[in-house]
XYZ file of C-alpha atoms in Angstrom:
500
model
C 136.638 106.460 104.518
C 133.676 102.753 105.443
C 135.153 100.982 108.993
C 135.579 97.718 109.508
C 132.632 96.538 112.310
C 133.865 96.054 115.930
C 133.417 92.302 117.594
C 131.560 94.488 119.890
C 129.079 95.671 117.156
C 128.864 91.259 116.920
C 127.789 91.448 120.448
C 125.540 93.450 120.686
C 123.952 92.302 117.601
C 123.824 87.982 118.211
C 122.739 89.279 122.119
C 119.839 91.082 120.711
C 119.257 88.545 118.501
C 119.458 85.589 120.334
C 116.755 87.434 122.317
C 114.404 87.971 120.116
C 115.411 83.566 119.417
C 114.061 82.496 123.007
C 110.515 84.512 122.663
C 110.302 82.387 118.898
C 110.736 79.127 121.262
C 107.977 80.937 123.932
C 105.632 80.730 121.324
C 106.157 77.792 120.556
C 103.981 75.857 123.432
C 100.576 77.612 122.286
C 101.089 74.755 119.436
C 102.338 72.405 121.945
C 98.933 73.065 124.116
C 97.314 72.882 120.739
C 98.594 69.185 120.073
C 98.035 67.594 123.746
C 94.289 69.021 123.408
C 93.919 67.040 120.231
C 95.998 63.401 121.375
C 98.437 64.379 119.216
C 101.658 62.743 120.155
C 104.134 62.710 117.225
C 103.418 66.659 116.494
C 103.533 67.898 119.473
C 107.272 65.794 120.199
C 107.651 67.831 116.499
C 107.444 70.959 118.579
C 108.901 69.806 120.894
C 112.782 69.092 119.091
C 112.479 72.647 117.460
C 111.287 74.411 121.141
C 115.069 72.732 122.927
C 116.581 73.449 119.112
C 115.707 77.069 119.724
C 116.413 77.602 123.142
C 119.215 76.289 123.247
C 120.430 78.245 120.232
C 118.715 81.172 122.278
C 120.775 80.787 124.305
C 124.407 80.555 123.246
C 123.786 84.234 121.673
C 122.864 85.853 124.449
C 125.290 83.949 126.786
C 128.634 84.094 124.620
C 127.446 87.916 123.587
C 126.111 88.786 126.868
C 125.829 92.909 127.034
C 124.522 96.059 128.419
C 124.980 98.111 126.040
C 122.012 99.740 123.881
C 121.724 99.402 120.285
C 122.545 101.692 117.677
C 120.702 102.643 114.215
C 123.026 100.034 112.421
C 122.789 96.896 114.809
C 118.952 97.739 115.207
C 118.784 97.036 111.218
C 120.425 94.409 111.308
C 118.365 92.294 114.351
C 115.818 93.335 112.729
C 117.130 91.727 108.446
C 118.739 88.685 111.437
C 115.659 88.075 112.900
C 113.555 86.752 110.263
C 116.342 84.931 109.058
C 116.893 83.110 111.685
C 112.867 82.628 112.773
C 112.380 81.548 109.421
C 115.375 78.781 109.467
C 113.970 77.615 113.250
C 110.032 77.434 112.632
C 110.258 75.002 109.951
C 111.703 72.643 112.271
C 108.354 71.051 113.545
C 107.054 72.062 109.766
C 109.844 69.699 108.150
C 109.291 66.588 110.672
C 105.459 66.030 110.419
C 106.559 65.195 106.494
C 104.358 67.820 104.625
C 107.411 68.533 103.183
C 108.862 67.700 100.388
C 112.497 69.761 101.414
C 113.297 71.409 104.601
C 114.060 74.825 102.082
C 110.187 73.467 100.495
C 109.447 74.173 104.760
C 111.839 77.943 105.411
C 109.364 79.499 101.772
C 106.789 78.338 103.911
C 107.826 79.930 107.147
C 109.409 82.891 105.858
C 105.627 83.374 103.287
C 104.056 82.993 106.862
C 106.621 85.683 108.817
C 105.603 88.385 105.917
C 102.305 87.841 105.297
C 102.443 86.469 101.878
C 100.923 83.038 102.560
C 102.241 80.751 99.422
C 102.607 78.374 100.035
C 104.148 74.900 100.041
C 102.361 72.413 101.802
C 101.678 68.300 99.939
C 98.374 66.614 101.182
C 97.241 69.930 103.831
C 94.327 68.213 104.398
C 95.504 65.519 106.583
C 98.136 68.413 108.357
C 97.791 67.523 112.328
C 95.971 70.455 114.316
C 99.225 71.679 116.195
C 100.873 72.566 112.599
C 98.113 73.360 110.570
C 97.481 76.292 113.972
C 101.635 76.849 113.650
C 101.074 78.163 109.564
C 98.470 80.151 110.952
C 100.362 81.793 114.473
C 103.529 82.836 111.905
C 101.781 85.318 110.131
C 99.466 86.608 113.555
C 103.297 87.090 114.735
C 104.744 88.294 112.337
C 102.251 90.671 111.147
C 102.915 92.306 114.453
C 106.150 92.097 113.729
C 109.033 89.305 114.919
C 110.514 92.124 116.489
C 107.122 92.935 118.935
C 107.562 90.333 120.245
C 110.662 90.993 122.544
C 109.868 94.726 122.991
C 106.371 93.638 124.807
C 107.588 90.952 126.202
C 111.987 91.114 126.159
C 113.026 94.157 126.011
C 112.063 97.460 128.534
C 112.577 101.222 127.794
C 115.701 100.699 125.846
C 116.170 103.401 123.056
C 117.255 100.372 120.847
C 113.711 99.493 120.813
C 112.482 101.755 118.950
C 115.180 101.063 115.647
C 114.399 97.385 116.210
C 111.067 98.779 115.671
C 111.090 101.259 112.977
C 113.840 98.487 110.961
C 110.389 96.352 110.788
C 109.078 98.648 108.447
C 106.705 100.802 110.879
C 107.693 104.236 111.624
C 104.634 105.959 113.518
C 104.876 105.435 117.212
C 100.744 105.460 118.244
C 101.667 106.523 122.134
C 104.890 108.795 123.309
C 106.708 105.370 124.185
C 107.390 102.288 121.624
C 107.146 99.459 123.383
C 103.670 101.171 124.917
C 103.279 101.323 121.140
C 104.185 97.835 120.780
C 101.737 97.076 123.409
C 98.739 98.790 121.781
C 99.501 96.995 118.226
C 98.905 92.960 120.664
C 95.566 94.463 122.662
C 93.886 95.726 118.849
C 95.072 92.164 117.514
C 93.471 90.159 120.560
C 90.728 92.104 120.465
C 90.136 91.819 117.376
C 90.761 88.155 117.371
C 88.704 87.467 119.466
C 85.436 88.856 117.837
C 86.715 87.289 114.494
C 86.936 83.744 115.953
C 83.583 84.216 117.102
C 81.986 85.445 114.178
C 83.986 82.546 111.554
C 83.203 79.970 114.545
C 79.471 80.780 114.570
C 79.079 81.063 110.816
C 81.038 77.845 110.521
C 78.954 75.845 112.505
C 75.852 77.254 110.455
C 77.267 76.359 107.172
C 77.742 72.738 109.313
C 80.567 72.346 110.709
C 81.232 70.529 113.835
C 81.980 73.182 116.943
C 85.544 72.744 117.080
C 86.370 72.361 114.103
C 84.139 75.620 113.308
C 85.819 77.657 115.957
C 89.351 76.811 115.309
C 88.994 76.750 111.632
C 87.729 79.988 112.166
C 90.345 81.559 114.238
C 93.277 79.853 111.786
C 91.310 81.779 109.317
C 91.382 84.566 111.322
C 94.911 85.421 112.544
C 95.506 85.128 108.602
C 93.246 87.274 107.500
C 93.458 90.201 110.050
C 97.367 89.980 109.392
C 96.516 89.665 105.796
C 98.465 86.231 105.403
C 96.054 84.095 103.317
C 96.622 81.249 105.005
C 93.745 78.053 105.750
C 93.722 74.905 106.695
C 92.136 73.351 103.585
C 93.743 73.039 100.192
C 90.345 74.991 98.797
C 91.452 77.969 101.341
C 87.691 80.455 101.721
C 86.852 78.313 98.154
C 86.447 75.239 100.643
C 83.215 77.027 102.781
C 80.557 77.776 99.606
C 79.617 80.642 101.637
C 78.220 84.545 101.691
C 78.422 85.124 105.104
C 82.109 83.326 105.478
C 83.040 85.529 102.899
C 81.379 89.141 103.535
C 82.742 88.317 107.231
C 86.159 87.471 106.017
C 86.273 90.715 103.635
C 86.094 92.663 106.398
C 89.043 90.778 107.709
C 90.831 91.257 105.116
C 90.062 95.201 105.256
C 90.258 96.048 109.099
C 93.428 94.002 109.046
C 94.884 95.760 105.952
C 94.753 99.432 107.731
C 96.858 101.919 109.988
C 97.836 100.292 113.646
C 97.446 104.793 113.681
C 93.960 104.635 112.512
C 92.451 102.165 114.409
C 93.900 103.692 117.666
C 92.292 106.885 116.528
C 89.016 105.987 115.397
C 89.303 103.961 119.163
C 89.435 106.869 120.908
C 86.537 108.160 119.396
C 88.112 109.952 115.935
C 85.996 108.631 113.403
C 86.670 111.803 111.075
C 89.719 110.615 110.647
C 87.568 108.193 108.627
C 87.220 110.527 105.626
C 90.098 113.379 106.421
C 93.149 110.583 105.681
C 94.753 111.074 102.009
C 95.464 107.244 103.400
C 92.100 105.684 103.736
C 91.003 108.596 100.950
C 93.822 106.944 98.248
C 92.458 102.868 99.762
C 89.053 104.203 99.112
C 89.235 105.135 95.165
C 92.298 102.624 94.321
C 90.350 99.778 95.007
C 87.260 101.623 92.621
C 89.397 102.214 90.124
C 91.322 98.590 90.109
C 88.111 96.314 90.770
C 86.517 98.517 87.386
C 88.991 96.862 85.533
C 88.577 94.102 86.937
C 85.527 93.892 85.867
C 85.927 94.981 82.930
C 87.700 92.303 82.033
C 86.088 89.760 82.992
C 82.636 91.476 81.798
C 84.050 91.146 77.952
C 84.426 87.513 78.916
C 81.241 86.541 79.709
C 83.284 84.738 82.698
C 80.200 86.067 86.012
C 77.871 87.154 84.071
C 75.422 87.910 87.743
C 76.172 90.741 90.253
C 76.138 88.274 93.289
C 78.805 86.042 91.408
C 81.254 88.781 90.078
C 81.159 89.710 94.298
C 81.995 86.511 95.569
C 84.552 86.237 92.843
C 86.056 89.333 91.023
C 85.391 91.696 94.248
C 86.978 89.289 96.524
C 89.507 87.863 94.842
C 90.316 92.104 94.566
C 90.232 92.797 98.202
C 91.895 89.904 98.629
C 94.274 91.079 96.992
C 94.648 95.134 97.086
C 95.082 94.187 100.958
C 97.837 92.207 99.983
C 95.084 88.343 101.759
C 95.699 86.177 98.804
C 92.397 84.371 100.359
C 90.728 82.456 97.158
C 87.540 81.980 96.218
C 88.836 80.452 92.964
C 91.303 78.210 91.558
C 95.188 79.305 91.003
C 94.820 77.847 87.447
C 90.977 79.881 86.957
C 92.910 82.804 86.706
C 95.167 81.889 83.647
C 92.490 79.768 82.170
C 89.326 82.113 82.712
C 89.888 85.723 83.835
C 91.637 87.764 80.407
C 94.328 89.679 80.570
C 92.955 92.940 81.159
C 91.702 91.981 84.319
C 94.892 90.227 86.173
C 95.718 93.551 84.551
C 93.866 94.953 87.324
C 94.315 92.243 89.982
C 98.605 92.372 89.249
C 98.108 96.327 89.857
C 96.434 96.210 93.099
C 98.698 93.834 94.671
C 100.772 96.068 93.946
C 99.644 99.208 95.598
C 98.624 97.279 98.401
C 97.133 97.992 101.612
C 98.447 100.717 105.124
C 101.792 102.001 106.091
C 101.805 100.331 109.388
C 99.812 97.705 109.127
C 100.349 94.009 108.319
C 99.653 95.409 104.879
C 102.272 94.394 102.395
C 103.063 96.493 99.032
C 104.088 99.991 97.924
C 101.440 100.917 100.202
C 98.488 104.017 99.993
C 100.393 106.826 101.792
C 103.042 107.106 99.430
C 100.443 106.631 96.481
C 99.353 109.358 97.798
C 101.984 111.448 97.929
C 103.093 110.362 95.262
C 99.768 112.284 93.776
C 99.826 115.363 95.847
C 102.714 116.194 94.150
C 101.768 115.762 91.280
C 99.193 117.440 91.968
C 101.388 120.024 93.006
C 103.656 120.134 89.870
C 100.321 121.316 87.707
C 100.063 123.697 89.718
C 103.419 124.967 89.454
C 103.210 124.598 85.347
C 99.467 126.775 85.010
C 99.481 129.449 88.152
C 102.299 132.356 87.563
C 105.840 131.816 87.450
C 105.746 133.987 91.032
C 102.375 132.365 92.983
C 103.500 130.655 95.460
C 102.628 126.840 96.037
C 102.443 125.206 99.118
C 100.614 121.300 99.175
C 99.187 119.890 102.001
C 97.433 117.136 103.592
C 96.047 114.992 106.313
C 97.450 111.325 107.985
C 96.115 112.260 111.095
C 97.619 115.944 111.577
C 98.335 118.580 109.053
C 101.593 117.404 107.436
C 103.139 120.195 104.809
C 104.322 118.486 101.362
C 108.175 119.093 102.190
C 109.728 117.555 99.377
C 112.394 114.917 101.360
C 108.822 113.499 102.595
C 108.805 113.087 98.504
C 111.385 111.384 98.018
C 111.565 108.881 101.016
C 107.844 107.387 98.776
C 109.276 107.636 95.510
C 112.245 105.381 96.556
C 110.524 103.010 98.190
C 108.231 102.926 95.382
C 111.242 103.048 92.669
C 112.308 99.862 94.828
C 109.320 98.395 94.972
C 108.705 97.811 91.309
C 112.258 97.366 90.624
C 111.492 94.216 92.479
C 108.647 92.868 90.778
C 110.647 93.650 87.495
C 113.110 91.299 89.491
C 111.360 88.004 89.908
C 109.105 88.573 86.992
C 112.531 88.094 84.989
C 113.963 85.747 86.895
C 110.520 83.268 86.991
C 110.034 83.611 82.989
C 113.874 83.012 82.838
C 112.269 79.455 83.922
C 109.903 79.407 80.812
C 107.438 81.077 82.359
C 104.653 83.483 80.478
C 105.606 87.104 81.053
C 102.065 88.091 82.466
C 102.241 84.948 84.596
C 105.704 85.656 86.320
C 104.756 89.314 87.000
C 101.635 88.002 88.269
C 103.662 85.718 90.897
C 106.199 88.322 91.787
C 104.683 90.304 92.776
C 102.301 88.812 94.770
C 105.976 87.849 96.963
C 106.832 90.799 97.331
C 103.970 92.309 97.723
C 103.676 89.803 100.850
C 99.616 88.860 98.661
C 100.059 85.023 98.439
C 97.904 84.473 95.239
C 99.297 82.584 93.021
C 98.679 81.619 88.969
C 99.844 78.169 90.196
C 103.662 79.417 89.532
C 103.622 78.674 93.558
C 104.440 74.794 93.881
C 105.869 71.553 94.971
C 107.751 71.470 91.790
C 109.209 74.442 91.049
C 112.629 75.481 90.991
C 114.765 75.811 94.046
C 116.547 79.148 92.446
C 112.435 80.303 91.826
C 111.666 79.336 95.083
C 114.820 80.908 97.340
C 114.295 84.248 94.865
C 109.827 83.875 95.990
C 111.480 83.829 99.602
C 114.147 86.770 99.537
C 111.465 88.918 97.720
C 108.953 87.966 101.091
C 111.690 89.262 103.602
C 112.755 91.921 101.397
C 109.626 93.036 100.606
C 108.025 92.791 104.492
C 111.138 95.298 104.987
C 110.061 97.900 103.190
C 114.264 96.807 102.237
C 115.972 99.629 105.294
C 117.307 96.965 106.904
C 117.792 94.733 103.606
C 120.607 97.651 102.801
C 121.351 97.894 106.203
C 123.267 93.621 106.241
C 124.556 94.318 102.338
C 126.286 98.024 103.863
C 127.027 95.729 107.524
C 128.737 92.556 104.840
C 130.209 95.505 102.431
C 132.078 97.042 105.424
C 132.779 93.926 107.144
C 134.492 92.662 103.666
C 136.511 95.996 102.413
C 136.566 98.281 106.266
C 139.459 99.436 107.378
């Protein structure tokens, strides 16, 4: 029998949702400070309005639903799902007021794309967007990449067991430290440390190519936040192509790879456990997958003679491949060139890279390397069972931080999530085809949205149908949360209707 949700369930969900909304309001003071620093009055007022609206809504939820009870699993998952939708809507307010978006839906698309670290953009006249609004676009991935609930875990929810439910609800199930709040704070420590290093490196590179120091470090901070969090937003409409710099591109490649690695893997390296680099099934699978997909892309490009020189192949072919595989979405080519220059085989390689994605417990999207490695291990185990005598006992293990026996439940979980991603990629492609786009282009754009990549072959634009924008928003949301929180909210709604 399905139990109907009680009023108490709604109060607990509302209270913790209100806490997260208040945490979001705090982050909006950062673009206000930037706006004041650059003398941008109207953009500052846009964010002042957004802060006021967000604080009022947050206070309403926390006061009306005040409770001292902790979250259970279902409530934690629902809070996470709803918090991402609330963040999308409230964060879209200042962007819509900027006048650079055709509609409020476009602004919502932009914020969901940012929070989910996707990077598809519907901004108009991006090159003239204010510093404050531009920073907010890039701060979104930095917040969403670490996790919206992680903010609450770090600063607002101290010592509740419900914290772990919210942490898992955002698609992370690995704790770096015994306490999940300490884990959340360590994730921020890693991110802020890299932010300082990455901003300095990109800022100096920007000065070397002729940018004014203020612009160089502003661009450096923006590019780092969107690169480390595998989002792909950039302050200029030409994306990374704007800088026309090999050194800038190499630094960006390093940032993209670092951002797509498991935070637990970072923790092991910080603790001096460098052997993990070569032993971990996830890092080994990632390396092999990059080599295989780049091989496909290189053959496809070579067939058409697109980039005959090695340096051009590196700056265009390899850069785009790393951008796709880490699910970042940075580009050194124009979107239409994927269709006019790259050819079907190279596009196929790029789609495979996007679909596979980066590592679990990172800011990357896609199926994830650990699951791919586990599925390959399971295939190897099955082949052994076929080849070896019937009475032989086959035991398979893999190394991921520690030695783990390959059990059926681990394989089943990896296959379930993989299948869910494949279905999501296919459904988005089907919607694109219904609006008249060719199959390969529809699959490219759908995979990019659902795997939270951000590369575009030209379909994503302010003029595309509203239903397609909503489809991509749902794909970005479901893909980022890795389905469990989405399934939870669907189950909650079903229980509300059919429960007793």
